[in-house]
mmCIF file with all atom_site columns, C-alpha atoms in Angstrom:
data_model
loop_
_atom_site.group_PDB
_atom_site.id
_atom_site.type_symbol
_atom_site.label_atom_id
_atom_site.label_alt_id
_atom_site.label_comp_id
_atom_site.label_asym_id
_atom_site.label_entity_id
_atom_site.label_seq_id
_atom_site.pdbx_PDB_ins_code
_atom_site.Cartn_x
_atom_site.Cartn_y
_atom_site.Cartn_z
_atom_site.occupancy
_atom_site.B_iso_or_equiv
_atom_site.pdbx_formal_charge
_atom_site.auth_seq_id
_atom_site.auth_comp_id
_atom_site.auth_asym_id
_atom_site.auth_atom_id
_atom_site.pdbx_PDB_model_num
ATOM 1   C CA . MET A 1 1   ? -35.292 13.503  -7.815  1.00 35.00 ? 1286 MET A CA 1
ATOM 2   C CA . LEU A 1 2   ? -34.565 9.782   -7.531  1.00 32.00 ? 1287 LEU A CA 1
ATOM 3   C CA . GLN A 1 3   ? -32.420 9.838   -10.659 1.00 35.00 ? 1288 GLN A CA 1
ATOM 4   C CA . PHE A 1 4   ? -30.514 12.809  -9.298  1.00 34.00 ? 1289 PHE A CA 1
ATOM 5   C CA . ARG A 1 5   ? -29.765 10.883  -6.104  1.00 37.00 ? 1290 ARG A CA 1
ATOM 6   C CA . ARG A 1 6   ? -28.648 7.861   -8.091  1.00 38.00 ? 1291 ARG A CA 1
ATOM 7   C CA . GLY A 1 7   ? -26.402 10.154  -10.105 1.00 37.00 ? 1292 GLY A CA 1
ATOM 8   C CA . LEU A 1 8   ? -24.854 11.504  -6.924  1.00 37.00 ? 1293 LEU A CA 1
ATOM 9   C CA . ARG A 1 9   ? -24.181 8.015   -5.647  1.00 33.00 ? 1294 ARG A CA 1
ATOM 10  C CA . THR A 1 10  ? -22.612 7.043   -8.935  1.00 43.00 ? 1295 THR A CA 1
ATOM 11  C CA . ALA A 1 11  ? -20.448 10.153  -8.891  1.00 46.00 ? 1296 ALA A CA 1
ATOM 12  C CA . ARG A 1 12  ? -19.456 9.394   -5.295  1.00 48.00 ? 1297 ARG A CA 1
ATOM 13  C CA . SER A 1 13  ? -18.669 5.792   -6.241  1.00 49.00 ? 1298 SER A CA 1
ATOM 14  C CA . SER A 1 14  ? -16.539 6.980   -9.121  1.00 82.00 ? 1299 SER A CA 1
ATOM 15  C CA . LYS A 1 15  ? -14.643 9.427   -6.890  1.00 85.00 ? 1300 LYS A CA 1
ATOM 16  C CA . LEU A 1 16  ? -14.150 6.734   -4.266  1.00 87.00 ? 1301 LEU A CA 1
ATOM 17  C CA . ILE A 1 17  ? -12.770 4.249   -6.781  1.00 90.00 ? 1302 ILE A CA 1
ATOM 18  C CA . ASP A 1 18  ? -10.517 6.916   -8.307  1.00 90.00 ? 1303 ASP A CA 1
ATOM 19  C CA . ARG A 1 19  ? -9.142  7.784   -4.852  1.00 91.00 ? 1304 ARG A CA 1
ATOM 20  C CA . VAL A 1 20  ? -8.692  4.120   -3.850  1.00 93.00 ? 1305 VAL A CA 1
ATOM 21  C CA . ILE A 1 21  ? -6.792  3.249   -7.001  1.00 94.00 ? 1306 ILE A CA 1
ATOM 22  C CA . ARG A 1 22  ? -4.674  6.431   -6.977  1.00 94.00 ? 1307 ARG A CA 1
ATOM 23  C CA . VAL A 1 23  ? -3.592  5.931   -3.352  1.00 93.00 ? 1308 VAL A CA 1
ATOM 24  C CA . ASP A 1 24  ? -2.967  2.204   -3.705  1.00 95.00 ? 1309 ASP A CA 1
ATOM 25  C CA . HIS A 1 25  ? -1.010  2.701   -6.920  1.00 95.00 ? 1310 HIS A CA 1
ATOM 26  C CA . ALA A 1 26  ? 1.201   5.284   -5.193  1.00 94.00 ? 1311 ALA A CA 1
ATOM 27  C CA . GLY A 1 27  ? 1.578   3.060   -2.143  1.00 93.00 ? 1312 GLY A CA 1
ATOM 28  C CA . GLU A 1 28  ? 2.622   0.043   -4.147  1.00 94.00 ? 1313 GLU A CA 1
ATOM 29  C CA . LEU A 1 29  ? 5.157   2.144   -6.037  1.00 95.00 ? 1314 LEU A CA 1
ATOM 30  C CA . GLY A 1 30  ? 6.532   3.307   -2.687  1.00 95.00 ? 1315 GLY A CA 1
ATOM 31  C CA . ALA A 1 31  ? 6.636   -0.250  -1.344  1.00 95.00 ? 1316 ALA A CA 1
ATOM 32  C CA . ASN A 1 32  ? 8.537   -1.410  -4.422  1.00 96.00 ? 1317 ASN A CA 1
ATOM 33  C CA . GLN A 1 33  ? 11.068  1.327   -3.881  1.00 97.00 ? 1318 GLN A CA 1
ATOM 34  C CA . ILE A 1 34  ? 11.431  0.515   -0.183  1.00 97.00 ? 1319 ILE A CA 1
ATOM 35  C CA . TYR A 1 35  ? 12.301  -3.084  -1.027  1.00 97.00 ? 1320 TYR A CA 1
ATOM 36  C CA . ARG A 1 36  ? 14.571  -1.937  -3.874  1.00 97.00 ? 1321 ARG A CA 1
ATOM 37  C CA . GLY A 1 37  ? 16.450  0.198   -1.337  1.00 98.00 ? 1322 GLY A CA 1
ATOM 38  C CA . GLN A 1 38  ? 16.644  -2.635  1.165   1.00 97.00 ? 1323 GLN A CA 1
ATOM 39  C CA . MET A 1 39  ? 17.926  -5.006  -1.508  1.00 97.00 ? 1324 MET A CA 1
ATOM 40  C CA . ALA A 1 40  ? 20.609  -2.499  -2.530  1.00 97.00 ? 1325 ALA A CA 1
ATOM 41  C CA . ILE A 1 41  ? 22.032  -2.740  0.988   1.00 97.00 ? 1326 ILE A CA 1
ATOM 42  C CA . LEU A 1 42  ? 21.027  -6.204  2.224   1.00 97.00 ? 1327 LEU A CA 1
ATOM 43  C CA . GLY A 1 43  ? 20.571  -8.176  -0.998  1.00 95.00 ? 1328 GLY A CA 1
ATOM 44  C CA . HIS A 1 44  ? 23.836  -10.076 -0.473  1.00 95.00 ? 1329 HIS A CA 1
ATOM 45  C CA . THR A 1 45  ? 22.939  -11.128 3.101   1.00 95.00 ? 1330 THR A CA 1
ATOM 46  C CA . LYS A 1 46  ? 20.776  -14.036 4.227   1.00 92.00 ? 1331 LYS A CA 1
ATOM 47  C CA . MET A 1 47  ? 17.985  -11.472 4.766   1.00 94.00 ? 1332 MET A CA 1
ATOM 48  C CA . GLY A 1 48  ? 18.163  -10.710 1.047   1.00 95.00 ? 1333 GLY A CA 1
ATOM 49  C CA . LYS A 1 49  ? 16.161  -13.800 0.131   1.00 96.00 ? 1334 LYS A CA 1
ATOM 50  C CA . THR A 1 50  ? 13.297  -12.793 2.422   1.00 96.00 ? 1335 THR A CA 1
ATOM 51  C CA . ILE A 1 51  ? 13.322  -9.211  1.168   1.00 97.00 ? 1336 ILE A CA 1
ATOM 52  C CA . ALA A 1 52  ? 13.380  -10.463 -2.435  1.00 97.00 ? 1337 ALA A CA 1
ATOM 53  C CA . HIS A 1 53  ? 10.295  -12.605 -1.776  1.00 96.00 ? 1338 HIS A CA 1
ATOM 54  C CA . MET A 1 54  ? 8.363   -9.669  -0.332  1.00 96.00 ? 1339 MET A CA 1
ATOM 55  C CA . TRP A 1 55  ? 9.530   -7.443  -3.184  1.00 96.00 ? 1340 TRP A CA 1
ATOM 56  C CA . GLU A 1 56  ? 8.274   -9.939  -5.771  1.00 96.00 ? 1341 GLU A CA 1
ATOM 57  C CA . GLN A 1 57  ? 4.803   -9.755  -4.227  1.00 95.00 ? 1342 GLN A CA 1
ATOM 58  C CA . GLU A 1 58  ? 4.968   -5.949  -4.235  1.00 94.00 ? 1343 GLU A CA 1
ATOM 59  C CA . LYS A 1 59  ? 5.899   -5.992  -7.927  1.00 96.00 ? 1344 LYS A CA 1
ATOM 60  C CA . VAL A 1 60  ? 2.711   -7.952  -8.637  1.00 96.00 ? 1345 VAL A CA 1
ATOM 61  C CA . HIS A 1 61  ? 0.703   -5.451  -6.580  1.00 96.00 ? 1346 HIS A CA 1
ATOM 62  C CA . LYS A 1 62  ? 2.195   -2.522  -8.524  1.00 95.00 ? 1347 LYS A CA 1
ATOM 63  C CA . GLN A 1 63  ? 1.510   -4.217  -11.882 1.00 96.00 ? 1348 GLN A CA 1
ATOM 64  C CA . GLU A 1 64  ? -2.108  -4.792  -10.899 1.00 96.00 ? 1349 GLU A CA 1
ATOM 65  C CA . PHE A 1 65  ? -2.612  -1.175  -9.870  1.00 95.00 ? 1350 PHE A CA 1
ATOM 66  C CA . ASP A 1 66  ? -0.946  -0.058  -13.115 1.00 94.00 ? 1351 ASP A CA 1
ATOM 67  C CA . ARG A 1 67  ? -3.639  -2.092  -14.885 1.00 95.00 ? 1352 ARG A CA 1
ATOM 68  C CA . LEU A 1 68  ? -6.423  -0.698  -12.679 1.00 94.00 ? 1353 LEU A CA 1
ATOM 69  C CA . ILE A 1 69  ? -5.284  2.909   -13.269 1.00 92.00 ? 1354 ILE A CA 1
ATOM 70  C CA . ASN A 1 70  ? -5.923  2.265   -16.976 1.00 91.00 ? 1355 ASN A CA 1
ATOM 71  C CA . LYS A 1 71  ? -9.097  0.243   -16.519 1.00 91.00 ? 1356 LYS A CA 1
ATOM 72  C CA . TYR A 1 72  ? -10.791 2.900   -14.388 1.00 89.00 ? 1357 TYR A CA 1
ATOM 73  C CA . ARG A 1 73  ? -9.026  5.844   -16.012 1.00 90.00 ? 1358 ARG A CA 1
ATOM 74  C CA . ALA A 1 74  ? -8.018  6.910   -12.533 1.00 89.00 ? 1359 ALA A CA 1
ATOM 75  C CA . ARG A 1 75  ? -5.681  9.841   -12.178 1.00 88.00 ? 1360 ARG A CA 1
ATOM 76  C CA . PRO A 1 76  ? -2.344  8.824   -10.662 1.00 91.00 ? 1361 PRO A CA 1
ATOM 77  C CA . THR A 1 77  ? -0.874  11.066  -8.010  1.00 90.00 ? 1362 THR A CA 1
ATOM 78  C CA . ALA A 1 78  ? 1.308   13.852  -9.331  1.00 88.00 ? 1363 ALA A CA 1
ATOM 79  C CA . LEU A 1 79  ? 3.854   12.939  -6.660  1.00 89.00 ? 1364 LEU A CA 1
ATOM 80  C CA . LEU A 1 80  ? 4.949   9.562   -8.093  1.00 91.00 ? 1365 LEU A CA 1
ATOM 81  C CA . PRO A 1 81  ? 8.553   10.764  -8.627  1.00 92.00 ? 1366 PRO A CA 1
ATOM 82  C CA . PHE A 1 82  ? 8.719   11.953  -5.020  1.00 91.00 ? 1367 PHE A CA 1
ATOM 83  C CA . TRP A 1 83  ? 7.247   8.681   -3.657  1.00 90.00 ? 1368 TRP A CA 1
ATOM 84  C CA . SER A 1 84  ? 9.756   6.754   -5.734  1.00 94.00 ? 1369 SER A CA 1
ATOM 85  C CA . VAL A 1 85  ? 12.753  8.591   -4.272  1.00 96.00 ? 1370 VAL A CA 1
ATOM 86  C CA . ALA A 1 86  ? 11.335  8.707   -0.749  1.00 95.00 ? 1371 ALA A CA 1
ATOM 87  C CA . GLY A 1 87  ? 10.603  4.962   -0.796  1.00 96.00 ? 1372 GLY A CA 1
ATOM 88  C CA . PHE A 1 88  ? 14.112  4.081   -1.943  1.00 97.00 ? 1373 PHE A CA 1
ATOM 89  C CA . VAL A 1 89  ? 15.717  6.375   0.640   1.00 97.00 ? 1374 VAL A CA 1
ATOM 90  C CA . LEU A 1 90  ? 13.533  4.928   3.402   1.00 97.00 ? 1375 LEU A CA 1
ATOM 91  C CA . GLY A 1 91  ? 14.363  1.354   2.411   1.00 97.00 ? 1376 GLY A CA 1
ATOM 92  C CA . ALA A 1 92  ? 18.092  1.931   1.981   1.00 98.00 ? 1377 ALA A CA 1
ATOM 93  C CA . GLY A 1 93  ? 18.309  4.160   5.054   1.00 97.00 ? 1378 GLY A CA 1
ATOM 94  C CA . THR A 1 94  ? 16.730  1.649   7.392   1.00 97.00 ? 1379 THR A CA 1
ATOM 95  C CA . ALA A 1 95  ? 18.751  -1.181  5.833   1.00 97.00 ? 1380 ALA A CA 1
ATOM 96  C CA . LEU A 1 96  ? 21.938  0.783   6.578   1.00 97.00 ? 1381 LEU A CA 1
ATOM 97  C CA . LEU A 1 97  ? 20.890  0.650   10.226  1.00 96.00 ? 1382 LEU A CA 1
ATOM 98  C CA . GLY A 1 98  ? 20.819  -3.152  9.977   1.00 95.00 ? 1383 GLY A CA 1
ATOM 99  C CA . GLU A 1 99  ? 18.526  -6.062  9.198   1.00 96.00 ? 1384 GLU A CA 1
ATOM 100 C CA . ARG A 1 100 ? 16.320  -5.508  12.234  1.00 97.00 ? 1385 ARG A CA 1
ATOM 101 C CA . ALA A 1 101 ? 15.820  -1.847  11.367  1.00 97.00 ? 1386 ALA A CA 1
ATOM 102 C CA . ALA A 1 102 ? 14.884  -2.864  7.812   1.00 97.00 ? 1387 ALA A CA 1
ATOM 103 C CA . MET A 1 103 ? 12.313  -5.250  9.270   1.00 97.00 ? 1388 MET A CA 1
ATOM 104 C CA . ALA A 1 104 ? 11.090  -2.508  11.632  1.00 98.00 ? 1389 ALA A CA 1
ATOM 105 C CA . CYS A 1 105 ? 10.502  -0.387  8.526   1.00 97.00 ? 1390 CYS A CA 1
ATOM 106 C CA . THR A 1 106 ? 8.526   -3.248  6.985   1.00 97.00 ? 1391 THR A CA 1
ATOM 107 C CA . VAL A 1 107 ? 6.450   -3.670  10.145  1.00 97.00 ? 1392 VAL A CA 1
ATOM 108 C CA . ALA A 1 108 ? 5.712   0.054   10.345  1.00 97.00 ? 1393 ALA A CA 1
ATOM 109 C CA . VAL A 1 109 ? 4.739   0.449   6.703   1.00 96.00 ? 1394 VAL A CA 1
ATOM 110 C CA . GLU A 1 110 ? 2.697   -2.734  6.490   1.00 96.00 ? 1395 GLU A CA 1
ATOM 111 C CA . SER A 1 111 ? 0.758   -2.019  9.706   1.00 96.00 ? 1396 SER A CA 1
ATOM 112 C CA . VAL A 1 112 ? -0.458  1.255   8.187   1.00 96.00 ? 1397 VAL A CA 1
ATOM 113 C CA . ILE A 1 113 ? -1.174  -0.355  4.808   1.00 95.00 ? 1398 ILE A CA 1
ATOM 114 C CA . VAL A 1 114 ? -3.184  -3.233  6.297   1.00 96.00 ? 1399 VAL A CA 1
ATOM 115 C CA . GLN A 1 115 ? -5.296  -0.747  8.260   1.00 96.00 ? 1400 GLN A CA 1
ATOM 116 C CA . HIS A 1 116 ? -5.677  1.413   5.148   1.00 95.00 ? 1401 HIS A CA 1
ATOM 117 C CA . TYR A 1 117 ? -6.772  -1.533  2.994   1.00 96.00 ? 1402 TYR A CA 1
ATOM 118 C CA . ASN A 1 118 ? -9.322  -2.505  5.673   1.00 96.00 ? 1403 ASN A CA 1
ATOM 119 C CA . GLU A 1 119 ? -10.731 1.022   5.661   1.00 95.00 ? 1404 GLU A CA 1
ATOM 120 C CA . GLN A 1 120 ? -10.973 0.947   1.867   1.00 94.00 ? 1405 GLN A CA 1
ATOM 121 C CA . LEU A 1 121 ? -12.770 -2.383  1.917   1.00 95.00 ? 1406 LEU A CA 1
ATOM 122 C CA . CYS A 1 122 ? -15.327 -1.016  4.394   1.00 94.00 ? 1407 CYS A CA 1
ATOM 123 C CA . ALA A 1 123 ? -15.881 2.109   2.292   1.00 92.00 ? 1408 ALA A CA 1
ATOM 124 C CA . LEU A 1 124 ? -16.355 0.107   -0.905  1.00 92.00 ? 1409 LEU A CA 1
ATOM 125 C CA . LEU A 1 125 ? -18.634 -2.452  0.739   1.00 91.00 ? 1410 LEU A CA 1
ATOM 126 C CA . ASN A 1 126 ? -20.778 0.338   2.187   1.00 91.00 ? 1411 ASN A CA 1
ATOM 127 C CA . ASP A 1 127 ? -21.188 2.035   -1.191  1.00 88.00 ? 1412 ASP A CA 1
ATOM 128 C CA . PRO A 1 128 ? -24.554 0.824   -2.554  1.00 85.00 ? 1413 PRO A CA 1
ATOM 129 C CA . ASN A 1 129 ? -23.476 1.381   -6.173  1.00 82.00 ? 1414 ASN A CA 1
ATOM 130 C CA . PHE A 1 130 ? -20.124 -0.363  -5.983  1.00 85.00 ? 1415 PHE A CA 1
ATOM 131 C CA . ASN A 1 131 ? -20.197 -3.829  -7.535  1.00 84.00 ? 1416 ASN A CA 1
ATOM 132 C CA . ASP A 1 132 ? -16.672 -4.719  -8.655  1.00 86.00 ? 1417 ASP A CA 1
ATOM 133 C CA . LYS A 1 133 ? -16.089 -7.970  -6.779  1.00 90.00 ? 1418 LYS A CA 1
ATOM 134 C CA . GLN A 1 134 ? -12.739 -8.426  -8.536  1.00 93.00 ? 1419 GLN A CA 1
ATOM 135 C CA . LEU A 1 135 ? -11.422 -5.136  -7.119  1.00 93.00 ? 1420 LEU A CA 1
ATOM 136 C CA . LEU A 1 136 ? -12.577 -6.167  -3.637  1.00 94.00 ? 1421 LEU A CA 1
ATOM 137 C CA . GLU A 1 137 ? -10.822 -9.509  -3.967  1.00 95.00 ? 1422 GLU A CA 1
ATOM 138 C CA . THR A 1 138 ? -7.643  -7.836  -5.206  1.00 96.00 ? 1423 THR A CA 1
ATOM 139 C CA . ILE A 1 139 ? -7.574  -5.486  -2.224  1.00 96.00 ? 1424 ILE A CA 1
ATOM 140 C CA . ARG A 1 140 ? -8.281  -8.369  0.184   1.00 96.00 ? 1425 ARG A CA 1
ATOM 141 C CA . ARG A 1 141 ? -5.519  -10.509 -1.308  1.00 96.00 ? 1426 ARG A CA 1
ATOM 142 C CA . PHE A 1 142 ? -3.003  -7.681  -1.228  1.00 96.00 ? 1427 PHE A CA 1
ATOM 143 C CA . ARG A 1 143 ? -4.009  -6.800  2.340   1.00 96.00 ? 1428 ARG A CA 1
ATOM 144 C CA . ASP A 1 144 ? -3.365  -10.393 3.386   1.00 97.00 ? 1429 ASP A CA 1
ATOM 145 C CA . GLU A 1 145 ? 0.057   -10.387 1.715   1.00 96.00 ? 1430 GLU A CA 1
ATOM 146 C CA . GLU A 1 146 ? 0.914   -7.091  3.417   1.00 95.00 ? 1431 GLU A CA 1
ATOM 147 C CA . GLN A 1 147 ? -0.087  -8.661  6.736   1.00 96.00 ? 1432 GLN A CA 1
ATOM 148 C CA . GLU A 1 148 ? 2.248   -11.556 5.933   1.00 96.00 ? 1433 GLU A CA 1
ATOM 149 C CA . HIS A 1 149 ? 5.104   -9.061  5.366   1.00 96.00 ? 1434 HIS A CA 1
ATOM 150 C CA . HIS A 1 150 ? 4.292   -7.387  8.686   1.00 97.00 ? 1435 HIS A CA 1
ATOM 151 C CA . ASP A 1 151 ? 4.334   -10.707 10.522  1.00 97.00 ? 1436 ASP A CA 1
ATOM 152 C CA . THR A 1 152 ? 7.568   -11.761 8.812   1.00 96.00 ? 1437 THR A CA 1
ATOM 153 C CA . GLY A 1 153 ? 9.199   -8.536  9.958   1.00 96.00 ? 1438 GLY A CA 1
ATOM 154 C CA . LEU A 1 154 ? 8.188   -9.238  13.542  1.00 96.00 ? 1439 LEU A CA 1
ATOM 155 C CA . GLU A 1 155 ? 9.439   -12.828 13.322  1.00 96.00 ? 1440 GLU A CA 1
ATOM 156 C CA . LEU A 1 156 ? 12.801  -11.579 12.032  1.00 96.00 ? 1441 LEU A CA 1
ATOM 157 C CA . GLY A 1 157 ? 13.477  -9.319  14.993  1.00 95.00 ? 1442 GLY A CA 1
ATOM 158 C CA . ALA A 1 158 ? 11.973  -5.954  14.087  1.00 96.00 ? 1443 ALA A CA 1
ATOM 159 C CA . ARG A 1 159 ? 11.218  -5.217  17.737  1.00 97.00 ? 1444 ARG A CA 1
ATOM 160 C CA . GLN A 1 160 ? 14.918  -5.574  18.562  1.00 96.00 ? 1445 GLN A CA 1
ATOM 161 C CA . ALA A 1 161 ? 15.870  -2.755  16.157  1.00 95.00 ? 1446 ALA A CA 1
ATOM 162 C CA . PRO A 1 162 ? 17.534  0.245   17.744  1.00 91.00 ? 1447 PRO A CA 1
ATOM 163 C CA . PHE A 1 163 ? 14.920  2.806   18.761  1.00 94.00 ? 1448 PHE A CA 1
ATOM 164 C CA . TYR A 1 164 ? 12.133  0.529   17.475  1.00 96.00 ? 1449 TYR A CA 1
ATOM 165 C CA . ARG A 1 165 ? 9.222   2.574   18.834  1.00 96.00 ? 1450 ARG A CA 1
ATOM 166 C CA . VAL A 1 166 ? 10.570  5.897   17.621  1.00 96.00 ? 1451 VAL A CA 1
ATOM 167 C CA . LEU A 1 167 ? 11.579  4.474   14.241  1.00 96.00 ? 1452 LEU A CA 1
ATOM 168 C CA . THR A 1 168 ? 8.240   2.766   13.583  1.00 96.00 ? 1453 THR A CA 1
ATOM 169 C CA . GLY A 1 169 ? 6.272   5.734   14.908  1.00 96.00 ? 1454 GLY A CA 1
ATOM 170 C CA . VAL A 1 170 ? 8.002   8.161   12.547  1.00 96.00 ? 1455 VAL A CA 1
ATOM 171 C CA . ILE A 1 171 ? 7.586   5.801   9.577   1.00 96.00 ? 1456 ILE A CA 1
ATOM 172 C CA . GLN A 1 172 ? 3.908   5.203   10.374  1.00 96.00 ? 1457 GLN A CA 1
ATOM 173 C CA . CYS A 1 173 ? 3.278   8.941   10.614  1.00 96.00 ? 1458 CYS A CA 1
ATOM 174 C CA . GLY A 1 174 ? 4.993   9.412   7.258   1.00 94.00 ? 1459 GLY A CA 1
ATOM 175 C CA . CYS A 1 175 ? 2.897   6.668   5.673   1.00 93.00 ? 1460 CYS A CA 1
ATOM 176 C CA . ARG A 1 176 ? -0.361  8.123   6.970   1.00 95.00 ? 1461 ARG A CA 1
ATOM 177 C CA . THR A 1 177 ? 0.655   11.554  5.688   1.00 93.00 ? 1462 THR A CA 1
ATOM 178 C CA . ALA A 1 178 ? 1.567   10.120  2.286   1.00 91.00 ? 1463 ALA A CA 1
ATOM 179 C CA . ILE A 1 179 ? -1.850  8.425   2.066   1.00 91.00 ? 1464 ILE A CA 1
ATOM 180 C CA . LYS A 1 180 ? -3.669  11.684  2.847   1.00 92.00 ? 1465 LYS A CA 1
ATOM 181 C CA . ILE A 1 181 ? -1.621  13.611  0.304   1.00 91.00 ? 1466 ILE A CA 1
ATOM 182 C CA . ALA A 1 182 ? -2.024  10.959  -2.428  1.00 89.00 ? 1467 ALA A CA 1
ATOM 183 C CA . GLU A 1 183 ? -5.802  10.994  -1.975  1.00 85.00 ? 1468 GLU A CA 1
ATOM 184 C CA . THR A 1 184 ? -5.986  14.456  -3.481  1.00 85.00 ? 1469 THR A CA 1
ATOM 185 C CA . VAL A 1 185 ? -2.697  15.398  -5.165  1.00 86.00 ? 1470 VAL A CA 1
#
C-alpha cells in the first residue's frame, strides 16, 4: 500500500509539473506577443526602449520554458496559435490607445502572472516528491522580473490611462481565463 501511495504522489507531481510548464510556456509566449504588439506601435517612441527591455526578459523566459517543455516532455497547450494572435492584438491594441494604456496592459498582465507564479511556487513546495530546485529558482526569478515590469508600468503612468480600472479589470479577467484554459487544453 505504501508503494501505491508513493506512486500516486509521483503521478500527482508529474501532472503538476506538466501543468506548470504548459501554462508558463503559453503565458510567456503570450507575453512575448504582447510586447511585440506594443513595439509595433510604440517602438519608435521614447517608451520603446523600456518596452524593448521588458521584451528581452520575456524572450529569455520563453526560451527557458521551451527548454523545460523538452526536458520534462510536457505537453504544450493546443492553443499556442490563438495565444500568439491574442497577445499581439492585446499589445498593439492597448498601445494604439497610448503609452499609458500600454503600461496599464503591462500592469494588469503582470499582476496576474506574479500571483500565478506565487501559487505555483506554493504548490511545488508543498509537493513532498518535488525536488527540482532549479525549476523553483527559475520560477522565482521570472516572478521577480514580472514584478519589476508591473512596477515599471505603474511608474510610467499606467494609472493615468483612460478607463484604467475597466481596462485592467478586463485584461486581468482574460489572463485568469487563459491560465485556466491552458492548464487543461
